[in-house]
mmCIF file of C-alpha atoms in Angstrom:
data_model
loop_
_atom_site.group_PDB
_atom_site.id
_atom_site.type_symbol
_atom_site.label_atom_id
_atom_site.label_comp_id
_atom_site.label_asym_id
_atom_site.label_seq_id
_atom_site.Cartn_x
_atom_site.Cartn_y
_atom_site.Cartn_z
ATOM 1 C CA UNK A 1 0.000 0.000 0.000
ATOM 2 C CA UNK A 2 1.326 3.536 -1.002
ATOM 3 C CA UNK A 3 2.305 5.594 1.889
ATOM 4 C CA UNK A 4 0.771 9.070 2.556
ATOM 5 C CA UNK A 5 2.903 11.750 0.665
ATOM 6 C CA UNK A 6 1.603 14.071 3.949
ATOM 7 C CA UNK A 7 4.045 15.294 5.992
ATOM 8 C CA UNK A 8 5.074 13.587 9.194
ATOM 9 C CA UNK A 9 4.472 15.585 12.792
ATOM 10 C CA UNK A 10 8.379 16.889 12.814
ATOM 11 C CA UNK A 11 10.498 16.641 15.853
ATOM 12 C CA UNK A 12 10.207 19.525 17.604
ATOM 13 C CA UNK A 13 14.450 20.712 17.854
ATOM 14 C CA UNK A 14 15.367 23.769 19.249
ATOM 15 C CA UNK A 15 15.588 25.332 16.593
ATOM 16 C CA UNK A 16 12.025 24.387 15.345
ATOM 17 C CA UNK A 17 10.711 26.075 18.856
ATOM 18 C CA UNK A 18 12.444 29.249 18.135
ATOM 19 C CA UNK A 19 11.253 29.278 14.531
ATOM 20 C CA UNK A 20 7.309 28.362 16.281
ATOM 21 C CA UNK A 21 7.529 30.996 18.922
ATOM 22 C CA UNK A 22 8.733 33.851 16.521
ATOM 23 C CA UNK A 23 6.431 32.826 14.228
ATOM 24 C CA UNK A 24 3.543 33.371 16.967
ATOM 25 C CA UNK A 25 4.968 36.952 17.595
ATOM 26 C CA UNK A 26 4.528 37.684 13.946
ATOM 27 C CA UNK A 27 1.225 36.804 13.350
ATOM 28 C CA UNK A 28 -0.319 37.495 16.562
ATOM 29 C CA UNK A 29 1.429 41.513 15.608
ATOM 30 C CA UNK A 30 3.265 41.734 19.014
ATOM 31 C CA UNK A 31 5.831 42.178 16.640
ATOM 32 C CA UNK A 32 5.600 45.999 15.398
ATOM 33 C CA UNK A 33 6.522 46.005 11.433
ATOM 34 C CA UNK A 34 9.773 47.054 11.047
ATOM 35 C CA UNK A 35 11.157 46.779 14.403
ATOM 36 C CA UNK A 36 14.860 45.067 14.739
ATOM 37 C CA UNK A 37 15.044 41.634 15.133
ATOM 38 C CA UNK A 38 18.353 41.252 17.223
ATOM 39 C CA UNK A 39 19.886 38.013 17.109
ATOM 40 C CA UNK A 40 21.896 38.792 20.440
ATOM 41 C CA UNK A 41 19.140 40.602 22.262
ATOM 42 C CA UNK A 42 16.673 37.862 20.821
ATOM 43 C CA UNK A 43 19.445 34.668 22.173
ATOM 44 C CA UNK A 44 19.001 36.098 25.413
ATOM 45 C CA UNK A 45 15.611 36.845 25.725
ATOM 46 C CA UNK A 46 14.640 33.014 24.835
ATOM 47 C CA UNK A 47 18.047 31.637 27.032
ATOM 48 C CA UNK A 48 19.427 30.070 23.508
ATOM 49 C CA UNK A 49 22.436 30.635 21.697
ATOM 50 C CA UNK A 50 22.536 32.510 18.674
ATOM 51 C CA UNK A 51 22.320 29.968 16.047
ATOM 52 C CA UNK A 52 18.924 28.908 16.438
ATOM 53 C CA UNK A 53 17.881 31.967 16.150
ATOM 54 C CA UNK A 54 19.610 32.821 13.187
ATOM 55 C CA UNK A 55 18.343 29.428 11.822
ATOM 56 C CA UNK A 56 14.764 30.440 12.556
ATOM 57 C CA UNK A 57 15.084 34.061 10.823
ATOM 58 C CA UNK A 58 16.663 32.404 7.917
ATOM 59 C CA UNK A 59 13.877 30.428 7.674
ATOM 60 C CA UNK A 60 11.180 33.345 8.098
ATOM 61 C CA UNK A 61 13.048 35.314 5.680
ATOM 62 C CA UNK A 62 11.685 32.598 3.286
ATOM 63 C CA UNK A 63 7.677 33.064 4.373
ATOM 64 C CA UNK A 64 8.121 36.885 3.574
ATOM 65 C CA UNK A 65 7.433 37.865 7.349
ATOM 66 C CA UNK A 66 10.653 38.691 7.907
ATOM 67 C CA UNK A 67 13.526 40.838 5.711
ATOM 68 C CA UNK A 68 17.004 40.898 5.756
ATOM 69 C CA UNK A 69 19.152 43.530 4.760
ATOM 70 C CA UNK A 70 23.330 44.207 4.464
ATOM 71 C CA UNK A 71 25.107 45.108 7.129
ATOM 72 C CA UNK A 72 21.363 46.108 8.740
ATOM 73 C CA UNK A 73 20.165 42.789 9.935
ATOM 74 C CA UNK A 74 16.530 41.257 9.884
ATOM 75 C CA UNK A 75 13.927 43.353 10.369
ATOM 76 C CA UNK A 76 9.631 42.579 10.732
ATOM 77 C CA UNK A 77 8.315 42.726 7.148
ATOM 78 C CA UNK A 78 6.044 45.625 6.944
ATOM 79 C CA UNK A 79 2.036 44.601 6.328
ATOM 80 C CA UNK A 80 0.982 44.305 2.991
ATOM 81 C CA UNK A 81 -0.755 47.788 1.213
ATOM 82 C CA UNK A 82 -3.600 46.709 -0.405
ATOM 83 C CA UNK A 83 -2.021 46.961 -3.556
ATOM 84 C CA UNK A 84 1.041 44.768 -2.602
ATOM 85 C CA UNK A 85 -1.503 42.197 -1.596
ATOM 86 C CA UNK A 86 -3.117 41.823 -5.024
ATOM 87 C CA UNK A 87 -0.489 41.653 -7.007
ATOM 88 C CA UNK A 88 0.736 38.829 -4.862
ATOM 89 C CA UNK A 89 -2.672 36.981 -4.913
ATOM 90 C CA UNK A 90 -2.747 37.341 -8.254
ATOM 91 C CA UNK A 91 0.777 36.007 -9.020
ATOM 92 C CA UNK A 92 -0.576 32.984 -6.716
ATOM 93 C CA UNK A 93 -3.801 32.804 -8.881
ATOM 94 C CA UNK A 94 -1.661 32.898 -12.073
ATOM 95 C CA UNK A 95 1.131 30.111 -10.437
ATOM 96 C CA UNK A 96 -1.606 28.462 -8.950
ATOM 97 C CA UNK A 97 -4.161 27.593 -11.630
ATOM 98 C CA UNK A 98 -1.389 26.269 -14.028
ATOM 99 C CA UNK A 99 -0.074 23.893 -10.570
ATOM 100 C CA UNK A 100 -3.580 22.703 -10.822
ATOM 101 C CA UNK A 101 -4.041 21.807 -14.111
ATOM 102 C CA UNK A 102 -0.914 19.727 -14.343
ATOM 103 C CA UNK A 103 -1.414 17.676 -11.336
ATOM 104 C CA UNK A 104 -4.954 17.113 -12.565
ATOM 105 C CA UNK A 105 -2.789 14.930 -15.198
ATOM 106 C CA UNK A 106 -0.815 13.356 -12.588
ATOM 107 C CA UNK A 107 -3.521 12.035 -9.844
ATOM 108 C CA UNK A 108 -3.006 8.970 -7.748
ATOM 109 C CA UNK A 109 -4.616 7.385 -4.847
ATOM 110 C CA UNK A 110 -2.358 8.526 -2.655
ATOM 111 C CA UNK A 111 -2.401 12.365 -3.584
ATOM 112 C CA UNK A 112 -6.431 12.839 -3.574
ATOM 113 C CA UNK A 113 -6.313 10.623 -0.159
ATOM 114 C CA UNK A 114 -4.024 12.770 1.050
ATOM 115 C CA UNK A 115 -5.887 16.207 -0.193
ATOM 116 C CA UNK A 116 -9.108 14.879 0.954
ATOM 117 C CA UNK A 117 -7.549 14.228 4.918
ATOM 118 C CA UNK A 118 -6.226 18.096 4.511
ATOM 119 C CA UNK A 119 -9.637 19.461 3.764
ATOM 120 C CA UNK A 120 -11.014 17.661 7.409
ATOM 121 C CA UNK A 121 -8.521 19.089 8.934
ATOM 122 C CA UNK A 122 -9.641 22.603 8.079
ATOM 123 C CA UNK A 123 -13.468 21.808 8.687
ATOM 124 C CA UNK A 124 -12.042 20.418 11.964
ATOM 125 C CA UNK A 125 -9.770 23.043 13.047
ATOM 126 C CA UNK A 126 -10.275 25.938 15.387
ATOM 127 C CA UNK A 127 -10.314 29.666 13.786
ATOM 128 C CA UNK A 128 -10.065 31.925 16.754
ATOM 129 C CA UNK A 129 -8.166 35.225 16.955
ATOM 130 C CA UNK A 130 -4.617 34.287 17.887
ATOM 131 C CA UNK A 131 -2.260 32.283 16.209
ATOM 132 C CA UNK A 132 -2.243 29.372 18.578
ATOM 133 C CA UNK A 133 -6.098 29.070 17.810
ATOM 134 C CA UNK A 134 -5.614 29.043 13.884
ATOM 135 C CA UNK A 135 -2.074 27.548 13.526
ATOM 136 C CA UNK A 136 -3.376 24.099 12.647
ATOM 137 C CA UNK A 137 -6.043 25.381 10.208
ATOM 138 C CA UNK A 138 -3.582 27.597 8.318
ATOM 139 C CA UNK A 139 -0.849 24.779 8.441
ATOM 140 C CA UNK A 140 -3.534 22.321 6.558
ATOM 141 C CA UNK A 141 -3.988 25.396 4.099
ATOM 142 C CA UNK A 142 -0.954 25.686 3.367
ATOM 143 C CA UNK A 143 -0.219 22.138 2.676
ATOM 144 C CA UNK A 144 -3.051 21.746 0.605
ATOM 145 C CA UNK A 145 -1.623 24.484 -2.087
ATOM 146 C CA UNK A 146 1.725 22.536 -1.316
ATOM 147 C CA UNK A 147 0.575 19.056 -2.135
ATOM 148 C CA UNK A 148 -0.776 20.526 -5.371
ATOM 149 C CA UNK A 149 2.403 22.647 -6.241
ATOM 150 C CA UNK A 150 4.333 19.348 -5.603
ATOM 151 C CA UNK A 151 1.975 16.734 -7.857
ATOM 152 C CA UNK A 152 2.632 19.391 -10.820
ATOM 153 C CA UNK A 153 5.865 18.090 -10.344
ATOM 154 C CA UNK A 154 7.929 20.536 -12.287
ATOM 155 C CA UNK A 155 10.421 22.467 -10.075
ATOM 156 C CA UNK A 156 10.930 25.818 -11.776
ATOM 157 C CA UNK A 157 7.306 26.184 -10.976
ATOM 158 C CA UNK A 158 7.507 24.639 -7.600
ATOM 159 C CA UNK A 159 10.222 27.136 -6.531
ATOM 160 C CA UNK A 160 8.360 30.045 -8.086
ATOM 161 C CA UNK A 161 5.812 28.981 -5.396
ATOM 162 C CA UNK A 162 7.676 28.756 -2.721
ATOM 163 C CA UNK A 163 9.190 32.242 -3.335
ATOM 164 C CA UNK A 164 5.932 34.119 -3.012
ATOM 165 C CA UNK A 165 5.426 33.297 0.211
ATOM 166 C CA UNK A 166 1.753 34.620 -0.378
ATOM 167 C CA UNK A 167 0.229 32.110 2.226
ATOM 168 C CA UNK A 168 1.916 33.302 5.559
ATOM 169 C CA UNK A 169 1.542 37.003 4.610
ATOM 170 C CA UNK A 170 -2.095 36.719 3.868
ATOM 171 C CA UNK A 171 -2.856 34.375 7.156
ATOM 172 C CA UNK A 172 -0.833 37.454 8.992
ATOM 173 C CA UNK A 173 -3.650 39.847 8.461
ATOM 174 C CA UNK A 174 -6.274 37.753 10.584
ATOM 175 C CA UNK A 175 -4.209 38.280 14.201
ATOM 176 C CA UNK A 176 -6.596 39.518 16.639
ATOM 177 C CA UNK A 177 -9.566 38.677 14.071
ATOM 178 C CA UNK A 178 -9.512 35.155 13.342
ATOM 179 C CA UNK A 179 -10.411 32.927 10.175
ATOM 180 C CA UNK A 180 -13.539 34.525 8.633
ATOM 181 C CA UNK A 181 -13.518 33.001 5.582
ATOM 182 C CA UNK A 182 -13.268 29.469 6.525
ATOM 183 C CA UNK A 183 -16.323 28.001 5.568
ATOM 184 C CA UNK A 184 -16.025 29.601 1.715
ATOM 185 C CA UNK A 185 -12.008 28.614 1.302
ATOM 186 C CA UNK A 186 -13.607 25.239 2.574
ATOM 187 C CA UNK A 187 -16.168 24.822 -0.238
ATOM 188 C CA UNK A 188 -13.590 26.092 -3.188
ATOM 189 C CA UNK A 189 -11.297 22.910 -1.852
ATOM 190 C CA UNK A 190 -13.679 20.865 -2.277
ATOM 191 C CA UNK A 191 -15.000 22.009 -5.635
ATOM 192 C CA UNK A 192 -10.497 21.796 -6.607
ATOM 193 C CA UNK A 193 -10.486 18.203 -5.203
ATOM 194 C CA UNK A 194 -13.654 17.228 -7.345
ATOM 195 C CA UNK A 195 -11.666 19.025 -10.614
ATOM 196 C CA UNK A 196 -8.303 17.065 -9.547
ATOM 197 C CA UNK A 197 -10.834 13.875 -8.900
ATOM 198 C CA UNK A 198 -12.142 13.643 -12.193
ATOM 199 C CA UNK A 199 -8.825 14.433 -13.687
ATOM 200 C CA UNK A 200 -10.359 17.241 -15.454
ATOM 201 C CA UNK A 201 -7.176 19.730 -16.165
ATOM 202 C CA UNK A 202 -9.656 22.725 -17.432
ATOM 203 C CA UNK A 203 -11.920 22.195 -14.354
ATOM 204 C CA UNK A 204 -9.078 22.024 -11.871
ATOM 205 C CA UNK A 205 -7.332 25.074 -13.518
ATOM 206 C CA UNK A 206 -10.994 26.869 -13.118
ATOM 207 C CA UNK A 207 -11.358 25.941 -10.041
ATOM 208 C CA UNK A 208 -7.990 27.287 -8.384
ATOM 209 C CA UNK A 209 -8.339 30.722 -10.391
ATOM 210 C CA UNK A 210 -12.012 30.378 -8.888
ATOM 211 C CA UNK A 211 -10.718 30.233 -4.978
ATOM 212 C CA UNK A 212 -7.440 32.227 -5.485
ATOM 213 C CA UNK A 213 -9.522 35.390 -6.938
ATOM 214 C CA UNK A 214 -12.022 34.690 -4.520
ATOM 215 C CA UNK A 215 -9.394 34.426 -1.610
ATOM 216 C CA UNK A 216 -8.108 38.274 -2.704
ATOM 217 C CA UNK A 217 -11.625 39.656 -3.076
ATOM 218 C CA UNK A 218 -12.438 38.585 0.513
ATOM 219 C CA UNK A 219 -8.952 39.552 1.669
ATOM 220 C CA UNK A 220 -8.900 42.771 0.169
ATOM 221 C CA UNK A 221 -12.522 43.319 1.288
ATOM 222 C CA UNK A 222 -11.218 42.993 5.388
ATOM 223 C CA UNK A 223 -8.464 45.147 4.820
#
């Protein structure tokens, strides 16, 4: 029997709980955009050493929540404009649909298994205000797009998604407010994993421009 191409629960290393507890500050905003992120001042705040935390920030330079600059340091992205948010939704929407359509050619067991456990998670999971209420709903998000991105299996593409970093920036504008939208982004996976089901290409490309443009509308809309 295949096994599930879902990530494993990772262990949790020290530099994992650095990574989760800055991550926290960030989307819960106790983090003001643009402050300093001292590696020294942050090491002794959290009684580490310095390399986890320079792991971690490495690693949230990637999401887009953090920035880096010479000779400057890392500093606390600033939030979105409005404008810088739809151009990014619709570089995902553009990415996105073509992801879609390819892995609508490449379905297996395993992959709409795996797809259909993601979208339970999210009708499972808990949307409340801070972080630690929405982490798991955002994390089964996020690997839902992933799982996609992945089955289009071509890597030019696959690092083009990983470079927008789109998901964590978006989920960043719901500290203090919650998931609002759950129950729509719920129904648009579904309606992506019946496209990717039938192995319809068009439909599944439809369907992710569908939920993408619909996922900026609503953003936009709270903003």
């Amino acid at each position: 029997m295949p096994e599930s191409s879902l990530r494993k629960p990772r262990r949790l290393s020290l530099a994992d709980g650095v990574y989760d507890e800055l991550m926290t500050r960030l989307f819960d905003n106790s983090l003001d955009p643009g402050a300093s992120l001292n590696i020294d001042a942050l090491s002794r705040e959290m009684d580490v050493s310095p390399t986890p935390i320079r792991e971690a920030l490495a690693r949230l330079e990637s999401t887009g929540l953090v920035t880096r600059a010479a000779l400057r340091g890392y500093r606390v992205a600033p939030v979105l404009s409005p404008k810088e948010l739809g151009d990014l939704l619709d570089a995902r929407r553009v990415l996105e649909s073509e992801n879609a359509e390819r892995a609508a050619t490449r379905v297996t067991p395993v992959f709409l298994a795996d797809l259909t456990t993601l979208i339970e998670h999210l009708a499972a999971a808990p949307t409340g205000p801070t972080f630690a209420e929405y982490h798991s709903y955002w994390a089964a998000d996020e690997q839902f797009h992933d799982l996609i991105a992945r089955q289009a299996d071509n890597v030019f593409l696959y690092r083009a998604f990983e470079a927008l970093g789109g998901q964590a920036q978006r989920f960043r504008l719901f500290g203090g407010l919650g998931v609002s939208d759950a129950e729509c982004a719920i129904a648009e996976h579904r309606q992506i994993l019946e496209a990717l089901t039938a192995g319809d290409a068009a439909a599944s490309r439809s369907a992710m421009l569908h939920h993408v443009g619909n996922v900026k509308t609503r953003a936009l809309s709270e903003m």
